[in-house]
Amino acid sequence: MTDSDEGTRGETGDAGDDHAADAHGDHGPHREEFHEDPMGHTRATAGMTVSELVDGYGDAGIGAAAVNEAGDVLAEMFANEDCTVFCSLAGAMVPAGMRRIVADLIRDGYVDALVTTGANLTHDAIEAIGGKHHHGRTHDPEKSAREHDEGLRDEEVDRIYNVYLPQEHFAEFEGHLREEVFPALEADRGADAEGGGESDGPRDGAVSIADLTRELGRANAAVNERDDVAEGPGVAAAAYECDVPIYCPAVQDSVLGLQAWMYAQTAEFTLDALADMTELTDLAFDADDAGCLLVGGGVPKNFTLQTMLVTPRAYDYAVQITMDPEATGGLSGASLDEARSWGKLEKDARNASVYGDATVMLPMLVAAARERVE
């Protein structure tokens, strides 16, 4: 059938067509859901910017439309100078190469609080003091998957999907903590005690997790500069230098937490898991507007969202990047509309969810949003 054939089909005067017209009236069926908004077609040309590409996604459908909406929400959130922005960061974002993006967001004033995992902080510190992650592969075509990983075990190389990390870097990280981080925290607590200050922890020597991450950032920056490390000082250092708090509610589920526990076996040192709650809640309570960028799910996502449950407000903006399906009922895949039912998002909040690999989606969304704002 040609276009001209299709265009003349309704002009045949056929009785069946007349009957259909009578059934629906002269103007077709009554439609409340449908609003005329024809699909366009995204362009991809040489020289176009990331923001232009994401703008063009608005002409398309399915995932492209979601990316376009997320870019709009993120740009509006970043442009709002009265908005306190919380960023949650789960998954292996630092080993996978997202470290500089997050550090730049902090340094350039786009993030007011970071909620992340002990794993990301561990890998961030390893790079700050001179270690490197390396390109690897998920399997060796001449070996079984098990044989491939058994071989890495013998070579003392840890694998994170297609990223390799030699195990000696963890020993260097342990030395960094024991020489540069933990003693400084003990000294600070001792000075507070001598000065008559009250301890926020359950016993002498207790520190908040935010105190630990702040000290880690200070030490990372100091060693990075002292040893003239080629790689930048990273996320925790940027947060320390910009006075942006880092919360790590499940720190014990990481090498950082494991080393803190081991150090506590022979020192007057422990972490107070509840001490951060007041600081984080105050930050949310005092916000004029509040927004969140949720990268991945898990504890960081929930810790970020649940903060609003003890304030008289909720998030005005929210963007999440996840690969988890909603149908499993897990928090990582839970929609932001579901969060609205809990009172974590305002009823009229602008929110968008992007389902895809965060190592692909996060750089795209951040670049597009920053281009619009800057």
XYZ file of C-alpha atoms in Angstrom:
374
model
C 0.000 0.000 0.000
C 1.324 3.415 -0.922
C 0.940 6.589 1.099
C -1.641 7.806 -1.396
C -3.577 4.542 -1.042
C -3.628 4.959 2.739
C -4.716 8.595 2.427
C -7.782 7.779 0.280
C -8.989 4.756 2.192
C -11.676 6.712 4.099
C -13.066 8.268 0.935
C -14.628 5.120 -0.522
C -18.091 5.846 0.857
C -18.222 2.262 2.119
C -21.219 1.449 4.376
C -18.996 -0.027 7.068
C -17.050 3.243 7.360
C -20.288 5.223 7.579
C -21.477 2.979 10.402
C -18.212 3.496 12.339
C -18.484 7.263 11.937
C -22.053 7.202 13.246
C -21.029 5.125 16.284
C -18.317 7.554 17.395
C -19.715 10.823 16.171
C -18.197 13.078 13.580
C -14.925 13.567 15.509
C -14.061 10.010 16.535
C -14.078 8.438 20.047
C -14.018 10.526 23.222
C -10.461 10.395 24.588
C -9.325 11.532 28.021
C -6.003 9.708 28.308
C -4.807 10.374 24.779
C -3.451 13.823 23.965
C -2.026 14.507 20.541
C 1.760 14.604 20.927
C 3.375 12.959 17.895
C 6.623 11.074 18.340
C 9.710 12.639 16.832
C 12.997 11.085 15.926
C 16.229 11.649 17.787
C 19.175 12.949 15.824
C 22.774 11.870 16.377
C 25.245 14.015 14.492
C 28.909 14.874 14.594
C 29.729 17.725 16.932
C 26.544 17.679 18.977
C 26.880 18.042 22.752
C 25.684 15.589 25.398
C 22.964 18.048 26.405
C 21.776 18.276 22.796
C 21.592 14.490 22.615
C 19.628 14.215 25.863
C 17.330 17.019 24.691
C 16.748 15.062 21.492
C 15.767 11.998 23.501
C 12.630 13.943 24.395
C 11.394 13.345 20.830
C 11.670 9.580 21.325
C 10.059 7.016 23.623
C 10.808 4.131 25.977
C 14.182 4.577 27.774
C 15.185 7.642 25.795
C 12.163 9.568 27.109
C 13.083 8.589 30.672
C 16.668 9.820 30.206
C 15.354 13.110 28.824
C 13.040 13.583 31.806
C 15.811 12.714 34.267
C 18.097 15.259 32.602
C 15.418 17.932 32.995
C 14.862 17.151 36.683
C 18.574 16.983 37.476
C 19.274 20.281 35.716
C 16.454 22.019 37.589
C 17.698 20.587 40.878
C 21.292 21.713 40.239
C 20.144 25.171 39.138
C 18.088 25.743 42.287
C 20.449 27.582 44.637
C 18.051 27.026 47.539
C 18.087 23.263 47.069
C 20.104 21.018 49.398
C 21.259 18.082 47.270
C 21.847 14.619 48.721
C 23.665 12.048 46.579
C 23.598 8.327 47.322
C 26.260 6.184 45.682
C 26.035 2.390 45.754
C 27.736 -0.279 43.687
C 31.311 -0.373 42.448
C 31.270 3.177 41.134
C 34.821 4.134 42.150
C 36.524 0.974 40.798
C 34.531 1.336 37.575
C 35.815 4.848 36.885
C 33.106 7.170 38.246
C 35.350 8.637 40.958
C 36.207 11.905 39.216
C 32.578 12.648 38.295
C 31.465 12.451 41.934
C 34.480 14.392 43.224
C 33.854 17.155 40.662
C 30.186 17.396 41.641
C 31.277 17.937 45.241
C 34.045 20.420 44.434
C 31.789 22.433 42.136
C 29.046 22.792 44.720
C 26.407 20.478 43.288
C 26.320 18.022 46.220
C 25.711 18.991 49.857
C 25.838 15.509 51.389
C 27.048 12.122 50.127
C 25.736 8.768 51.327
C 27.851 5.876 50.093
C 29.331 2.482 50.859
C 32.487 1.607 52.716
C 33.629 -0.181 49.563
C 33.547 2.989 47.469
C 35.459 4.843 50.200
C 38.002 2.032 50.400
C 38.683 2.077 46.653
C 38.704 5.888 46.648
C 41.430 5.926 49.297
C 43.463 3.253 47.496
C 43.666 5.506 44.421
C 44.340 8.605 46.531
C 47.477 7.041 48.033
C 48.847 5.693 44.759
C 47.081 2.422 43.989
C 45.285 1.796 40.703
C 42.466 -0.355 39.424
C 43.154 -2.063 36.106
C 41.227 -3.174 33.046
C 40.549 -6.890 33.220
C 38.179 -9.424 31.729
C 35.249 -11.421 33.032
C 36.559 -14.717 31.692
C 39.356 -16.414 29.794
C 37.959 -18.099 26.652
C 40.383 -20.994 27.131
C 39.282 -21.661 30.724
C 36.076 -22.206 32.612
C 34.774 -19.266 34.643
C 35.862 -21.036 37.818
C 39.360 -21.754 36.494
C 39.708 -18.103 35.485
C 38.947 -16.869 38.997
C 41.030 -19.590 40.614
C 43.953 -18.340 38.539
C 43.351 -14.776 39.735
C 43.260 -16.061 43.311
C 46.692 -17.646 42.819
C 47.988 -14.357 41.355
C 46.498 -12.417 44.300
C 44.338 -10.266 42.078
C 40.752 -9.405 43.020
C 38.125 -9.110 40.281
C 35.157 -6.741 40.169
C 33.433 -7.822 36.942
C 35.963 -6.623 34.332
C 38.124 -4.599 36.756
C 41.221 -6.016 38.478
C 42.831 -4.869 41.729
C 46.096 -6.369 43.052
C 45.673 -7.401 46.686
C 48.782 -5.576 47.881
C 46.810 -2.343 47.601
C 44.640 -3.473 50.511
C 47.756 -3.892 52.668
C 48.803 -0.368 51.727
C 45.309 0.853 52.592
C 45.536 -0.819 56.015
C 48.838 0.944 56.654
C 47.282 4.241 55.570
C 44.461 3.837 58.077
C 46.732 2.788 60.935
C 49.316 5.506 60.346
C 47.295 8.470 59.052
C 43.638 8.058 60.029
C 42.922 6.108 63.209
C 45.615 7.737 65.415
C 44.392 11.205 64.418
C 40.851 10.261 65.397
C 42.078 8.960 68.768
C 44.033 12.152 69.337
C 40.984 14.283 68.564
C 38.840 12.341 70.999
C 41.528 12.555 73.647
C 41.756 16.320 73.216
C 37.975 16.595 73.589
C 38.099 14.598 76.798
C 40.899 16.727 78.298
C 39.009 19.867 77.362
C 35.942 18.706 79.204
C 33.966 18.120 76.016
C 31.152 15.595 76.101
C 31.480 12.465 74.021
C 28.780 11.854 71.413
C 29.492 8.139 71.495
C 28.498 5.315 73.852
C 31.907 5.344 75.582
C 35.204 7.183 75.532
C 36.907 6.861 72.189
C 33.689 6.593 70.148
C 33.477 8.622 66.964
C 30.747 9.071 64.407
C 31.083 7.470 61.004
C 30.985 10.958 59.472
C 34.007 11.843 61.645
C 35.793 8.784 60.250
C 35.039 9.676 56.634
C 36.044 13.299 57.240
C 39.382 12.202 58.692
C 39.831 9.745 55.843
C 39.338 12.589 53.362
C 41.864 14.759 55.181
C 44.437 11.969 55.218
C 43.821 11.064 51.565
C 44.403 14.678 50.518
C 47.525 15.021 52.660
C 49.194 11.819 51.462
C 48.184 12.472 47.859
C 49.920 15.843 47.931
C 52.896 14.724 50.014
C 53.661 11.741 47.764
C 52.850 13.629 44.562
C 50.414 10.917 43.445
C 49.506 11.208 39.767
C 45.838 10.399 40.363
C 43.670 13.033 42.055
C 42.886 12.841 45.790
C 39.314 11.771 45.055
C 35.857 11.816 46.580
C 36.537 11.816 50.320
C 39.248 14.466 49.928
C 36.915 16.703 47.918
C 34.242 16.330 50.589
C 36.726 17.184 53.341
C 38.017 20.259 51.530
C 34.485 21.493 50.724
C 33.027 20.658 54.158
C 30.544 18.223 52.638
C 29.646 15.380 55.017
C 29.942 11.758 53.918
C 27.642 9.255 55.593
C 28.372 5.551 55.384
C 25.618 3.769 57.340
C 26.850 0.238 56.528
C 30.563 0.939 56.892
C 31.153 -2.389 58.666
C 30.224 -4.131 55.404
C 33.554 -3.204 53.788
C 37.321 -3.423 54.155
C 37.212 0.042 55.742
C 34.824 -1.210 58.413
C 36.743 -4.431 58.858
C 39.965 -2.493 59.470
C 38.188 -0.187 61.929
C 36.984 -3.239 63.856
C 40.468 -4.798 63.879
C 42.012 -1.552 65.104
C 39.400 -1.341 67.866
C 40.537 -4.690 69.263
C 43.710 -3.117 70.656
C 42.763 0.555 71.007
C 40.194 2.717 72.769
C 38.347 3.246 69.551
C 34.866 2.472 68.312
C 32.286 3.867 65.902
C 28.910 5.198 66.955
C 26.446 4.098 64.267
C 23.697 6.449 65.474
C 25.721 9.637 65.877
C 25.262 10.677 62.241
C 21.478 10.608 62.433
C 21.176 13.978 64.140
C 23.546 15.760 61.742
C 21.885 14.288 58.664
C 18.379 14.995 59.913
C 19.293 18.584 60.788
C 20.624 19.079 57.266
C 17.334 17.863 55.791
C 15.232 19.772 58.343
C 16.953 23.083 57.574
C 16.736 22.747 53.774
C 14.579 25.257 51.924
C 14.220 22.786 49.054
C 15.658 19.275 48.952
C 16.699 16.991 46.120
C 18.399 13.643 45.768
C 20.441 11.876 43.102
C 20.267 8.142 43.787
C 22.920 6.060 42.032
C 22.096 2.422 42.603
C 20.078 1.159 45.530
C 20.776 -0.670 48.762
C 21.506 0.985 52.077
C 22.675 4.349 50.639
C 19.382 4.816 48.771
C 17.201 3.977 51.749
C 19.303 5.970 54.206
C 18.978 9.010 51.942
C 15.238 8.677 51.446
C 14.267 7.749 55.001
C 15.799 10.946 56.365
C 12.666 12.807 55.275
C 10.446 10.626 57.473
C 11.489 12.564 60.580
C 11.179 16.028 59.069
C 8.042 18.053 58.269
C 9.013 18.048 54.591
C 9.981 15.667 51.765
C 12.151 15.747 48.654
C 11.167 18.258 45.973
C 13.382 16.598 43.345
C 14.567 13.028 42.888
C 16.456 11.210 40.142
C 17.402 7.565 40.437
C 19.551 5.311 38.278
C 19.004 1.613 38.849
C 19.037 -1.731 37.074
C 16.809 -3.479 39.613
C 13.219 -4.342 38.685
C 10.345 -2.979 40.717
C 8.419 -6.273 40.700
C 10.747 -8.028 43.173
C 9.597 -5.696 45.963
C 13.160 -4.788 46.891
C 14.204 -1.299 47.882
C 16.815 -1.044 45.123
C 14.179 -1.347 42.405
C 11.401 0.517 44.209
C 9.962 3.353 42.181
C 10.115 6.945 43.331
C 6.335 7.028 43.139
C 6.323 4.335 45.796
C 8.599 6.558 47.887
C 5.999 9.305 47.496
C 3.445 7.054 49.239
C 5.747 6.939 52.267
C 6.109 10.701 52.430
C 9.712 10.651 51.243
C 8.839 12.747 48.182
C 6.462 15.687 48.092
C 3.208 14.967 46.255
C 4.190 17.497 43.596
C 7.890 16.549 43.530
C 9.632 16.321 40.165
C 11.105 12.853 39.862
C 12.437 10.534 37.194
C 13.893 7.026 37.108
C 16.390 5.697 34.588
C 16.854 1.952 34.278
C 20.325 1.143 33.051
C 24.002 0.767 33.880
C 25.044 3.684 36.103
C 28.512 3.757 34.519
C 26.756 4.728 31.282
C 23.858 6.795 32.591
C 25.517 8.838 35.361
C 28.119 10.582 33.136
C 25.482 11.299 30.488
C 22.976 12.833 32.920
C 25.582 14.829 34.837
C 27.163 16.196 31.653
C 23.771 17.195 30.220
C 22.608 18.825 33.457
C 25.864 20.696 34.005
C 25.892 21.954 30.428
C 22.427 23.444 30.897
C 23.234 25.006 34.272
C 26.679 26.339 33.422
